[in-house]
Every structure is written in C-alpha cells, then in structure tokens.
PDB file of C-alpha atoms in Angstrom:
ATOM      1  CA  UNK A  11      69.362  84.644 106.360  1.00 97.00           C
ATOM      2  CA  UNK A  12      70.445  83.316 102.984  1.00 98.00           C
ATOM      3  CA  UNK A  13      66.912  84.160 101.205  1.00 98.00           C
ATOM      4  CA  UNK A  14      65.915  83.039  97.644  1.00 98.00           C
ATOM      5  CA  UNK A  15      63.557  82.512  94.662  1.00 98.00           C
ATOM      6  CA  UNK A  16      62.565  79.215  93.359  1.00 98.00           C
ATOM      7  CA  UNK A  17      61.071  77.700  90.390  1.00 98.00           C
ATOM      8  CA  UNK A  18      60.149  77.863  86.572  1.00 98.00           C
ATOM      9  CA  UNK A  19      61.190  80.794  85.332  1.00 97.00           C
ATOM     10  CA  UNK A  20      58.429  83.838  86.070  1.00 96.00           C
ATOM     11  CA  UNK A  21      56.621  81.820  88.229  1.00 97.00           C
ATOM     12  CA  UNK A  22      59.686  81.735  91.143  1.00 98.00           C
ATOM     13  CA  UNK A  23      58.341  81.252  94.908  1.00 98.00           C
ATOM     14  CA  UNK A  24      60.019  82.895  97.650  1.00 98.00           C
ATOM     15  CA  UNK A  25      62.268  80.387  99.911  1.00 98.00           C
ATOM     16  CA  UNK A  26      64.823  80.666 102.490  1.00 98.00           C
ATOM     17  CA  UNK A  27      68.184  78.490 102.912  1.00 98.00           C
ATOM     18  CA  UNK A  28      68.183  76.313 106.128  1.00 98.00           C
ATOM     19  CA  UNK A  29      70.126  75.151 108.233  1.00 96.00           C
ATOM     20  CA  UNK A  30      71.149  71.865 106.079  1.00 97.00           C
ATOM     21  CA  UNK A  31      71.296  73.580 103.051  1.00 96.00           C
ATOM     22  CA  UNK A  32      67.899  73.166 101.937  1.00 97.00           C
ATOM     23  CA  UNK A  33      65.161  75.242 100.453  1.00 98.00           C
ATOM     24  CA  UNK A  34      62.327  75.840 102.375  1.00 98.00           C
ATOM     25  CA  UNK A  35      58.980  77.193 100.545  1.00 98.00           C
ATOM     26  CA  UNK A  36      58.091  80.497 101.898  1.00 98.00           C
ATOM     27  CA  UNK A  37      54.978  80.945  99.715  1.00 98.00           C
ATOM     28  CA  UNK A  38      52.584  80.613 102.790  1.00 97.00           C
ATOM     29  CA  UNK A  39      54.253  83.150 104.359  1.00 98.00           C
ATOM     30  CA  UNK A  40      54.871  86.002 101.376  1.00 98.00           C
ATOM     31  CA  UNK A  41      54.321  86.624  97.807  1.00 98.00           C
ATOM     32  CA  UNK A  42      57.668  86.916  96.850  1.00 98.00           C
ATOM     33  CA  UNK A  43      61.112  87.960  98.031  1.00 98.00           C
ATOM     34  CA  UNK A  44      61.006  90.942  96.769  1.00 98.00           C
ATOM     35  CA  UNK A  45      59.357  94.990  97.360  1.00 97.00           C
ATOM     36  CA  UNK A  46      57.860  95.613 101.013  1.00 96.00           C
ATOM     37  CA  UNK A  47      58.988  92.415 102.127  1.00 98.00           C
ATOM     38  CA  UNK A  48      62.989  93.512 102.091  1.00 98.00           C
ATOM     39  CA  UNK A  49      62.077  96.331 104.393  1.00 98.00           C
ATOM     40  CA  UNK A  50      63.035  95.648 108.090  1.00 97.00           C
ATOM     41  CA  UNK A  51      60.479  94.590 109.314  1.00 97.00           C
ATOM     42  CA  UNK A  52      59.302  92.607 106.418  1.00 98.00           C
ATOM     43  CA  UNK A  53      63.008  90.643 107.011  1.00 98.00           C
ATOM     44  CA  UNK A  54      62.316  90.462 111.307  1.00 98.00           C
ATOM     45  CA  UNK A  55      59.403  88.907 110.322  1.00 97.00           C
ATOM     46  CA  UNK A  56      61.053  86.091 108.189  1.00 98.00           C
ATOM     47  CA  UNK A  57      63.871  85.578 110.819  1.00 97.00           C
ATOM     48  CA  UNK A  58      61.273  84.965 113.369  1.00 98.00           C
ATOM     49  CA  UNK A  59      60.187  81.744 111.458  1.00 98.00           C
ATOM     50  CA  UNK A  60      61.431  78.299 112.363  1.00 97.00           C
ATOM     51  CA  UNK A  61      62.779  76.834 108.899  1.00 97.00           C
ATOM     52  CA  UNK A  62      61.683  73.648 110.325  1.00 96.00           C
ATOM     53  CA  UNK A  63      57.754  74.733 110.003  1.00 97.00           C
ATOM     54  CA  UNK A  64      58.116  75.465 106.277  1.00 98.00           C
ATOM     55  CA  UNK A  65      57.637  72.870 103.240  1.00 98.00           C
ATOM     56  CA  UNK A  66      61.016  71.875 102.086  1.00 98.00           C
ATOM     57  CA  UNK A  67      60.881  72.928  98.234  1.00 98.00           C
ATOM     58  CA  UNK A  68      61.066  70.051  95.277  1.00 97.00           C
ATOM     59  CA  UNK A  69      64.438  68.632  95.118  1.00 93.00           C
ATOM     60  CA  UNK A  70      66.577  70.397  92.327  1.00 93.00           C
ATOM     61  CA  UNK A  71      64.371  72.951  91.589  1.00 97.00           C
ATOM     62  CA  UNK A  72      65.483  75.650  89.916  1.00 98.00           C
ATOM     63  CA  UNK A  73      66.569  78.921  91.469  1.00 98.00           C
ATOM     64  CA  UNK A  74      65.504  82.046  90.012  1.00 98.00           C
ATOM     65  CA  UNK A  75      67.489  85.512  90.628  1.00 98.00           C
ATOM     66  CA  UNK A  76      67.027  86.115  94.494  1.00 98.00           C
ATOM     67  CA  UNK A  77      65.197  89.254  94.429  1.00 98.00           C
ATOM     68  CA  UNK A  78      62.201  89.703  91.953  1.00 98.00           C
ATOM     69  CA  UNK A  79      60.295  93.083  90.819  1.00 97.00           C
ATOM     70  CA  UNK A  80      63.305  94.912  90.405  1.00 98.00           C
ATOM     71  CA  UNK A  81      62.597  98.309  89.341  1.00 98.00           C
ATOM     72  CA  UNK A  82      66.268 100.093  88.653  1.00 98.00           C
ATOM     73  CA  UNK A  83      69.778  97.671  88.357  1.00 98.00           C
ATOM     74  CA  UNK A  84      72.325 100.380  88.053  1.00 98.00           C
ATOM     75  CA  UNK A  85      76.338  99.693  88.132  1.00 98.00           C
ATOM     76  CA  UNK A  86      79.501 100.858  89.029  1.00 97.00           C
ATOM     77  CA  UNK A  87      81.966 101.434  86.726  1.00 92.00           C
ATOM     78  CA  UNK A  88      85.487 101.159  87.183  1.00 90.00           C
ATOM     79  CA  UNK A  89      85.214 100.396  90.658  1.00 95.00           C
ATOM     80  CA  UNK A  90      88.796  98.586  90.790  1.00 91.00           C
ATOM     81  CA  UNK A  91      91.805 100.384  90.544  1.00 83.00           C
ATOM     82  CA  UNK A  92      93.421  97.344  88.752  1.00 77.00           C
ATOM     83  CA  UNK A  93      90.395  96.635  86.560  1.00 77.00           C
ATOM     84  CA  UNK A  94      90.571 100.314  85.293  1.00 76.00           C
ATOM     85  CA  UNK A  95      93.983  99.732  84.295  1.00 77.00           C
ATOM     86  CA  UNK A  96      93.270  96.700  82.200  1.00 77.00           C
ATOM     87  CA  UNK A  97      90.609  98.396  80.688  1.00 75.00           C
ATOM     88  CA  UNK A  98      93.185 101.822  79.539  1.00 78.00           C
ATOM     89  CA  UNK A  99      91.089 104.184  81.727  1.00 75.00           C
ATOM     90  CA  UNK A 100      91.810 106.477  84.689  1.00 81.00           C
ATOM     91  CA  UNK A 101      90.611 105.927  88.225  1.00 84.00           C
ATOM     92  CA  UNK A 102      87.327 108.263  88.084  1.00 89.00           C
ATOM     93  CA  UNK A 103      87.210 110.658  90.765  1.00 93.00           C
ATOM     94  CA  UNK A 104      83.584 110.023  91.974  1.00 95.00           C
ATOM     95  CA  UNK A 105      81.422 106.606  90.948  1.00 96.00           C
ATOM     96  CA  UNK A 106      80.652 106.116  87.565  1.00 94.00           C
ATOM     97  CA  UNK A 107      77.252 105.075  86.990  1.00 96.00           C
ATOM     98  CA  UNK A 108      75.267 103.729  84.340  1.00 96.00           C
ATOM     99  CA  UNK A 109      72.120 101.264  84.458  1.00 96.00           C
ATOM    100  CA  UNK A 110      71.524  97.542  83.090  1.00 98.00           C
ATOM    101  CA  UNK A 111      68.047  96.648  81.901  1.00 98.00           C
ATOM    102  CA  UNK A 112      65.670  94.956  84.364  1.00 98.00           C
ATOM    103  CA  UNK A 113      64.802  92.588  81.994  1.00 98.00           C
ATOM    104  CA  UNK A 114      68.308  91.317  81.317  1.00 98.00           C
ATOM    105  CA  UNK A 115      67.917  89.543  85.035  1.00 98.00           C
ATOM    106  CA  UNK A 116      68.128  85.973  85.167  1.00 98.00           C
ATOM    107  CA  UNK A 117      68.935  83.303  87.606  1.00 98.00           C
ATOM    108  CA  UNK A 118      72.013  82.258  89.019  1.00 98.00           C
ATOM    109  CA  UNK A 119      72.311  79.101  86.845  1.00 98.00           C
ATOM    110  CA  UNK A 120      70.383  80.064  84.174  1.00 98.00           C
ATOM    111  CA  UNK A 121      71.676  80.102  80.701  1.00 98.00           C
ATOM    112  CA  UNK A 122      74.068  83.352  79.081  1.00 98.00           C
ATOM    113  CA  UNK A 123      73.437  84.428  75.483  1.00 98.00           C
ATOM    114  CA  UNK A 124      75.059  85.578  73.246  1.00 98.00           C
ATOM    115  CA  UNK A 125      73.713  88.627  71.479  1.00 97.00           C
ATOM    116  CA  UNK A 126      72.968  88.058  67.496  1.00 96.00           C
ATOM    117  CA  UNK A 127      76.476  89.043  65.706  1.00 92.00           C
ATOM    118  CA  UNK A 128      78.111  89.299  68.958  1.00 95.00           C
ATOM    119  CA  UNK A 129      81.779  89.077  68.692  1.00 95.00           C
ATOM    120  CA  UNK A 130      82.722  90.560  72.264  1.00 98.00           C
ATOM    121  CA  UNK A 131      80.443  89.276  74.631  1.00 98.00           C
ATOM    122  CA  UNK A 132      82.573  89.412  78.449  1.00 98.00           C
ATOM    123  CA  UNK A 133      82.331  88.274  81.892  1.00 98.00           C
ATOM    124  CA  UNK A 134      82.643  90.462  85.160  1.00 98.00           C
ATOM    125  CA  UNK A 135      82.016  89.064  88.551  1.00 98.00           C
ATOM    126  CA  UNK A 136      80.508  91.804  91.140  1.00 98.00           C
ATOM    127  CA  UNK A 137      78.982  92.093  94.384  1.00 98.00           C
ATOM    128  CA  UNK A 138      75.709  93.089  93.960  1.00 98.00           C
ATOM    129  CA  UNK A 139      73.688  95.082  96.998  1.00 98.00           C
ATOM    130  CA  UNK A 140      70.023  95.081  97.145  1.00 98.00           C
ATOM    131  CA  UNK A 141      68.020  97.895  98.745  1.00 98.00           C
ATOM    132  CA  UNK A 142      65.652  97.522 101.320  1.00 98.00           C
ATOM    133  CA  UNK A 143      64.419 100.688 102.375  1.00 98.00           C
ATOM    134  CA  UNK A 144      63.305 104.179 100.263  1.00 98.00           C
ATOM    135  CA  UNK A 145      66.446 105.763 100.225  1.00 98.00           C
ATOM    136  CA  UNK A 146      66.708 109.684  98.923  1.00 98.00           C
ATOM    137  CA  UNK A 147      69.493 111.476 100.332  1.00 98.00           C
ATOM    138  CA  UNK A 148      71.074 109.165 102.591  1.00 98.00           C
ATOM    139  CA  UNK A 149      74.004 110.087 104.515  1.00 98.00           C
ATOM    140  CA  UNK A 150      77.205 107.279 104.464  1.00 98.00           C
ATOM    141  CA  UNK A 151      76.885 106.554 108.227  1.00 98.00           C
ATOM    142  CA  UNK A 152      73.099 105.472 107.810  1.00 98.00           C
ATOM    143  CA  UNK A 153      73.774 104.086 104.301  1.00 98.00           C
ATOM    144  CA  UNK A 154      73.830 100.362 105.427  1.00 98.00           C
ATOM    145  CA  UNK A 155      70.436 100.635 106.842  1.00 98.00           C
ATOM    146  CA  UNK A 156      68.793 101.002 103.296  1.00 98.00           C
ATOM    147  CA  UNK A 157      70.317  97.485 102.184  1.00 98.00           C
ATOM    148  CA  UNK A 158      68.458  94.251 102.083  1.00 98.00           C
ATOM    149  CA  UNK A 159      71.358  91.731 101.241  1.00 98.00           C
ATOM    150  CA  UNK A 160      73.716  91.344  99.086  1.00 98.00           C
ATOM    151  CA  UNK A 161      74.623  88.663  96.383  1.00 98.00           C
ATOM    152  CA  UNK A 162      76.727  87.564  93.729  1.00 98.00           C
ATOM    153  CA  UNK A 163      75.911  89.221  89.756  1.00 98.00           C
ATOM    154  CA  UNK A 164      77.489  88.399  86.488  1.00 98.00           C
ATOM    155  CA  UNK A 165      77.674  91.559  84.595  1.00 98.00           C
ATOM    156  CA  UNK A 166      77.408  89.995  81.577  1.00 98.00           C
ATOM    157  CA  UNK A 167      78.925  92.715  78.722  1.00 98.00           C
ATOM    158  CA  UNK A 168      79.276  93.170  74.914  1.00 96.00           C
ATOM    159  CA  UNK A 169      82.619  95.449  74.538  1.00 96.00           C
ATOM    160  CA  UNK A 170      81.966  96.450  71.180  1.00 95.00           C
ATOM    161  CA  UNK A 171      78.162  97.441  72.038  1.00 94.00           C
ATOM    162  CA  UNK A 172      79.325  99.293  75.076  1.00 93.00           C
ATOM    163  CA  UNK A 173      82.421 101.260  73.632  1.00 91.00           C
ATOM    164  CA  UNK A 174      82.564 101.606  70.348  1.00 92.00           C
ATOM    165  CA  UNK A 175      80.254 103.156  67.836  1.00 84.00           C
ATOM    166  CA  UNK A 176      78.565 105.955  69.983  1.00 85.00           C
ATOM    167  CA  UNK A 177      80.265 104.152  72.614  1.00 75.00           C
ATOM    168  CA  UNK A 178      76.780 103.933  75.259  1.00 85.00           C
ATOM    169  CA  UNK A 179      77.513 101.638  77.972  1.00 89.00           C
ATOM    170  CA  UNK A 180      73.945 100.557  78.650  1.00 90.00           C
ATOM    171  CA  UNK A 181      73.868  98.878  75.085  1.00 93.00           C
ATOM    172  CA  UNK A 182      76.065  96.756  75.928  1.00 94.00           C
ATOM    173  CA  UNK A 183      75.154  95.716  79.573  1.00 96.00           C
ATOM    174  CA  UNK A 184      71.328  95.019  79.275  1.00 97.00           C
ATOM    175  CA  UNK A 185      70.861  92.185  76.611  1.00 97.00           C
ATOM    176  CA  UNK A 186      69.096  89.520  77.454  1.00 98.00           C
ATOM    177  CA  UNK A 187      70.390  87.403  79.813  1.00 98.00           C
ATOM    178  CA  UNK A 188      73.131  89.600  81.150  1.00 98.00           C
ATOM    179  CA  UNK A 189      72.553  89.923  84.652  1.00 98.00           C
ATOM    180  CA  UNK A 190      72.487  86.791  86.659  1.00 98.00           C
ATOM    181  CA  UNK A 191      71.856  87.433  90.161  1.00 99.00           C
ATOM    182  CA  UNK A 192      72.452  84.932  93.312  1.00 98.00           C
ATOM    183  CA  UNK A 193      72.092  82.004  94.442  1.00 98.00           C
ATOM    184  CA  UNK A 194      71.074  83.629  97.402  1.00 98.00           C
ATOM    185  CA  UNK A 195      70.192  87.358  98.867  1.00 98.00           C
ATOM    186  CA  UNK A 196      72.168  87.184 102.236  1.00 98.00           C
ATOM    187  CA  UNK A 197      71.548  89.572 105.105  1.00 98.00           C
ATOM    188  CA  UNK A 198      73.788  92.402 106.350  1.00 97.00           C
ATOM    189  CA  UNK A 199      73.977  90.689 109.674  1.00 97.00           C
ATOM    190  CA  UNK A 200      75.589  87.173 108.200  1.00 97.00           C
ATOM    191  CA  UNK A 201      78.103  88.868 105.733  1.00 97.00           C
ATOM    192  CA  UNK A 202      80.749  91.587 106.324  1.00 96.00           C
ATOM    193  CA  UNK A 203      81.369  92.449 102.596  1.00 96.00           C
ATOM    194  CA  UNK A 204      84.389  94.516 102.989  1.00 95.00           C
ATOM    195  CA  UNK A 205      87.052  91.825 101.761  1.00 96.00           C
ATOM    196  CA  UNK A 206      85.737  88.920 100.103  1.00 98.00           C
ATOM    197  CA  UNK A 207      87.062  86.880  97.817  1.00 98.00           C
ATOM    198  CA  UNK A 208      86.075  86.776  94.066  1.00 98.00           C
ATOM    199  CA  UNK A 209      86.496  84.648  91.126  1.00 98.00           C
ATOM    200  CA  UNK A 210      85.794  84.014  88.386  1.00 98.00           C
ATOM    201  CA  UNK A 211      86.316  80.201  86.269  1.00 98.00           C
ATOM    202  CA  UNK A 212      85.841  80.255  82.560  1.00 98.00           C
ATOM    203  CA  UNK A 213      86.076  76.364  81.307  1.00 98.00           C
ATOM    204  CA  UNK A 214      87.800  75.581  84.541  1.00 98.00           C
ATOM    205  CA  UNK A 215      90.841  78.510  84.582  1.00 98.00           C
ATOM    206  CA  UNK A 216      90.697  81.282  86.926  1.00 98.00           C
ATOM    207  CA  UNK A 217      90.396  84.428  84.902  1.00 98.00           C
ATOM    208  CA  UNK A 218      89.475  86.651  87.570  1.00 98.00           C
ATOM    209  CA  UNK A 219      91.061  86.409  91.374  1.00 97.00           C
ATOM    210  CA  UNK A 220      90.139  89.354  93.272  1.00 95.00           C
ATOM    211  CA  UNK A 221      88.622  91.035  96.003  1.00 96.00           C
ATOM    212  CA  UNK A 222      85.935  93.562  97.716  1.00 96.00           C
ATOM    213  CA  UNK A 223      88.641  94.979  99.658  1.00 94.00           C
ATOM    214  CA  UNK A 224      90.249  96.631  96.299  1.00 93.00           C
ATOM    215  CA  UNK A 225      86.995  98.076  95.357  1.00 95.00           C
ATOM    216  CA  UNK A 226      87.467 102.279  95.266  1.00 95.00           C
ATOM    217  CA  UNK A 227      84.174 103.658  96.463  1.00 97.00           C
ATOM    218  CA  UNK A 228      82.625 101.176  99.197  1.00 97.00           C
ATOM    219  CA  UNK A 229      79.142  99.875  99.821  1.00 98.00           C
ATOM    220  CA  UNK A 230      78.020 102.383 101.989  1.00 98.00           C
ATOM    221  CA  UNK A 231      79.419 105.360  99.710  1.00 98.00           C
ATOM    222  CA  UNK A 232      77.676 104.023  96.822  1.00 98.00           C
ATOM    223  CA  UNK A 233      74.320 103.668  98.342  1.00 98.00           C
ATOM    224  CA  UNK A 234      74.977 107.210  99.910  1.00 98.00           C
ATOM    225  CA  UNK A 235      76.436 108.796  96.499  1.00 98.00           C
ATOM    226  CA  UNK A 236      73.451 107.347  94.274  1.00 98.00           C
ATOM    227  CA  UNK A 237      70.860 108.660  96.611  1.00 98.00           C
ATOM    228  CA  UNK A 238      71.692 111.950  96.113  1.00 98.00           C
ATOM    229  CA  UNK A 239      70.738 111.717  92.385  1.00 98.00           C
ATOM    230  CA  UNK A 240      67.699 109.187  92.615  1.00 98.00           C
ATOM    231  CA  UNK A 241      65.027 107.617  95.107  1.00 98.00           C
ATOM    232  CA  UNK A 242      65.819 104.242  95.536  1.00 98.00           C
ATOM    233  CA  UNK A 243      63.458 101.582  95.964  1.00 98.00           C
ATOM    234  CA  UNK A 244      63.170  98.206  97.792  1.00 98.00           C
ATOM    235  CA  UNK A 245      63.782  95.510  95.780  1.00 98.00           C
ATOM    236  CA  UNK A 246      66.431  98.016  93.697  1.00 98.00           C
ATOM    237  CA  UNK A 247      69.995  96.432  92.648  1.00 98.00           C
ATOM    238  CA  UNK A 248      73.190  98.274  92.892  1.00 98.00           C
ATOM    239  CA  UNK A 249      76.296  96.063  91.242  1.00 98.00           C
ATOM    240  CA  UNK A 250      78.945  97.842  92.254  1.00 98.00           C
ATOM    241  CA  UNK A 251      82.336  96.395  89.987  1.00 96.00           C
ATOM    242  CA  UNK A 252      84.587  94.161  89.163  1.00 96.00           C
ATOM    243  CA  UNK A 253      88.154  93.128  89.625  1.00 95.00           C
ATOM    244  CA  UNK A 254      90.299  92.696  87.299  1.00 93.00           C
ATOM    245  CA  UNK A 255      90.834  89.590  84.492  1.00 96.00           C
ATOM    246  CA  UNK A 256      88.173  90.563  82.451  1.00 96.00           C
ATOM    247  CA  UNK A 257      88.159  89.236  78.071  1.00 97.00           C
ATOM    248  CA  UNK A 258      88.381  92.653  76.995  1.00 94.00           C
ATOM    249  CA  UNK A 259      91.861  92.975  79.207  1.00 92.00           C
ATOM    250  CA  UNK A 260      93.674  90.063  78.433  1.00 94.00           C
ATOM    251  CA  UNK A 261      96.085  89.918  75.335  1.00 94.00           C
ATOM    252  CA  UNK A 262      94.872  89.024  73.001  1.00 96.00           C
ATOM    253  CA  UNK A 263      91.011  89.688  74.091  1.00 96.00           C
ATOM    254  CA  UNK A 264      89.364  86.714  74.706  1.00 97.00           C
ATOM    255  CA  UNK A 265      85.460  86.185  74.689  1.00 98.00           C
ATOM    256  CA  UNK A 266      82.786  83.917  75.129  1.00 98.00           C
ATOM    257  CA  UNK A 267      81.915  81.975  72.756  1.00 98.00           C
ATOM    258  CA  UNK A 268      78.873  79.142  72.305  1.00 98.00           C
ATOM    259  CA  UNK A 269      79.847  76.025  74.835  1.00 98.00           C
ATOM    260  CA  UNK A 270      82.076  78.065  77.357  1.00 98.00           C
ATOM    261  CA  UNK A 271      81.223  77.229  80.909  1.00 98.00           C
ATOM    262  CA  UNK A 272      81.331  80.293  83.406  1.00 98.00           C
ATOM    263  CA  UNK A 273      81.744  79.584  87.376  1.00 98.00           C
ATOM    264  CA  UNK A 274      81.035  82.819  89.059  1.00 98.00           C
ATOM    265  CA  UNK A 275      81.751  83.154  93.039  1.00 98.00           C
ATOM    266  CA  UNK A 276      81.787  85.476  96.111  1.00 98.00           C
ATOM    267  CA  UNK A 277      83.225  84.260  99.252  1.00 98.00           C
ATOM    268  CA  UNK A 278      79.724  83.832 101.694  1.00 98.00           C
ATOM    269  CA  UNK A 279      77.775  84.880  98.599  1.00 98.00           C
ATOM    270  CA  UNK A 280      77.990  81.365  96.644  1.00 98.00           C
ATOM    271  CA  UNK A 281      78.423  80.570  93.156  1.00 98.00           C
ATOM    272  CA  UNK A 282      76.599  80.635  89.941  1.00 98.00           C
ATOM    273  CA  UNK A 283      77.388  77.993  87.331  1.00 98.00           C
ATOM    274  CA  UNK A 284      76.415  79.118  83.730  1.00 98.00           C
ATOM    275  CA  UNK A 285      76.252  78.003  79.896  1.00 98.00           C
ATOM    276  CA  UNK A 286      77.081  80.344  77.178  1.00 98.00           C
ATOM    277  CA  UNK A 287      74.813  79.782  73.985  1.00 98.00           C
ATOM    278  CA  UNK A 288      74.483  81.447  70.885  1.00 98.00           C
ATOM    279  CA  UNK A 289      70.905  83.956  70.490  1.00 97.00           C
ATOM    280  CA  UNK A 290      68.438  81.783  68.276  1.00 92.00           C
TER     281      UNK A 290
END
C-alpha cells in the first residue's frame, strides 16, 4: 500500500493511493495514519479495504508528511562511504546517531526555510523507515517486522549550526521545516529497499545521484542497533543517510538560498518538490 496524509496543514486526514493514482479518504475508516494503526494488524486491516468503497479526496489537495504523531525522528550519520568522504570524516565503525526535532516535520511539498542568519542551510536526500511495532531489543533477523513503510525525507541541514561552534548536530537538523517526509508511506511488501535509486535536483541539476545499495549499516541493522539503546514506538522515524553531492561537499560549498527549487526522489518512494524561502 502506498498510504498517506492529506490536507491543511494540522488538520491532515489519513488516505491511501489507488490503483489510478488517486487519493482515497480513509477518515471513515481511522483517525490518522499514524500510532496503533501502523501495527500489523492495524495495516491487514487497511489492505482488506476495496479503494473503490472509499471517497476519492478533493482534487489537489495537499499532502501532509505520511505518518503523523511522531514521537522520536532520529538519523544516521555518515551512512555512505562516499558521503563521509565529501564531508572529511572517517567511515564510523558502528551507526552514528543523533535526533531531528519532531516539530521540524513537514510535508512532502511543503515549503523549506531558511533559518534567520542562515548562511549554510543544505540538502540531503534519505530513505526514511517508519516503525510499526514496539521495538526494544530486536534482533537483525526479526528487525523488518518492527517497520511500517518506508518513504522519502529531506534532511534539511544548517552546516554551520551543526559543526561549528560547539559543533551539536541536532542544532542544525531540527529547524523548522527541515524534515519533509513522503509523498507516501509504502509497505515492506511493495518495496525492496536494498538498491534504489536516489536523487536529488536543485534548480533542475542533479546534485546528488546515488543509491541504498552504498548505504554502510542496512535497514534491518539500524532498526536492530537503535533498539538496543531505546524503545521504539509506532509511528517513530528512522532516516537513515545520504549519498553523496551534498552543498557542504562541493567546491566551493554551495547552499540554498531564497528561490532555489529542490526535487527530492527515491526510486518506488516518489518525489517531493520544494521551495526554499527566507524565515520571516
């Protein structure tokens, strides 16, 4: 199922991706795509429906990230061998993990902004994986059972924020606005997420061109490796890296800037289409 939230923004309804392409309204149905109903049997239940039955949603309406109530969005860093590179920094031996603010969660299309005196606000395309199940110490082989779906994320950075000063990574991944997340939450059984294509278009150039196969520690390690240290929730977001092409890698650095058009995409996954404006 390709599963997703629809509407103004914090009043999203839950809808599902048909056949044809079109949103159906799944508000009869459940409250929202999000908590209990990412569990397994909260997702039978959905793919028992008949898309047909369901009230198509108004045409162009907005869509909202694809999972709502998150509780904990925690990343990956350095999950490429190649992005590490570009970014001067050694391939870490175990996952490197640090957490984005909830509230920096936005939709897919919705608009990026630029912090107040940002200079070296960056792009990063990722897979993101969202959790289904209560996971606490989860072995790797049962790993995949804990996952909801998986969709595309944006982590949005500010280099400067993140690495210099007292060089904290979580103040630069959590302004507002920095995590877009979907179009769509799509099901482990209609993606296989261990090499898909990823790019990234700023202004129409390609600036990133990679792929999930590069990525060090996998999807089910992650899940695994972060369990040990936490209890994850349903509804929880793991983004787990990106490939390389990143602002703060190219020479000279380039960033976004007010007007700059990002085109964010992961082969099955969709794409995300956003405008970068300055903070009022």
């Amino acid at each position: 199922m390709k599963l997703v939230r629809f509407g103004a923004a914090g009043a999203e309804k839950p809808g599902l991706i048909d056949a044809d392409g079109k949103v159906r309204d799944l508000s009869g149905v459940v409250p929202d795509i999000a908590g209990a109903v990412l569990g397994r049997d909260g997702l039978a239940r959905l793919k028992a429906l008949d898309p047909a039955s369901l009230p198509l949603a108004p045409q162009d309406s907005r869509l909202g990230a694809c999972v709502g109530s998150v509780g904990n969005f925690i990343a990956v860093g350095l999950n490429y061998a190649d992005h590490a590179a570009e970014s001067g920094m050694a391939v870490p031996a175990e996952p490197v993990l640090f957490n984005k603010a909830p509230s920096c969660i936005v939709g897919p299309d919705d608009t990026v902004l630029i912090p107040r005196g940002s200079q070296k606000t960056d792009w990063e395309v990722e897979l993101a994986v969202v959790i289904g199940e209560r996971a606490s110490y989860v072995s790797e082989a049962d790993a995949l059972d804990y996952v909801a779906g998986f969709c595309v994320c944006n982590d949005v950075s500010e280099r400067a924020y993140q690495i210099e000063g007292t060089g904290q990574w979580m103040k630069g991944k959590g302004c507002p606005t920095f995590g877009p997340l979907g179009p769509w939450l799509v099901t482990p059984d209609e993606i296989d997420t261990a090499n898909l294509a990823m790019t990234l278009k700023l202004n129409g150039e390609t600036v990133q061109n990679g792929s999930t196969g590069t990525m060090v520690f996998k999807v089910p390690h992650l899940v695994h490796y972060i369990s040990q240290f936490m209890i994850l929730e349903p509804g929880d977001v793991i983004t787990t890296g990106t490939p390389p092409g990143v602002g703060m890698g190219m020479k000279p650095p380039r960033y976004l800037k007010p007007g700059d058009r990002m085109e964010v995409s992961i082969e099955g996954l969709g794409t995300q289409r956003q405008l970068v404006a300055a903070t009022a």
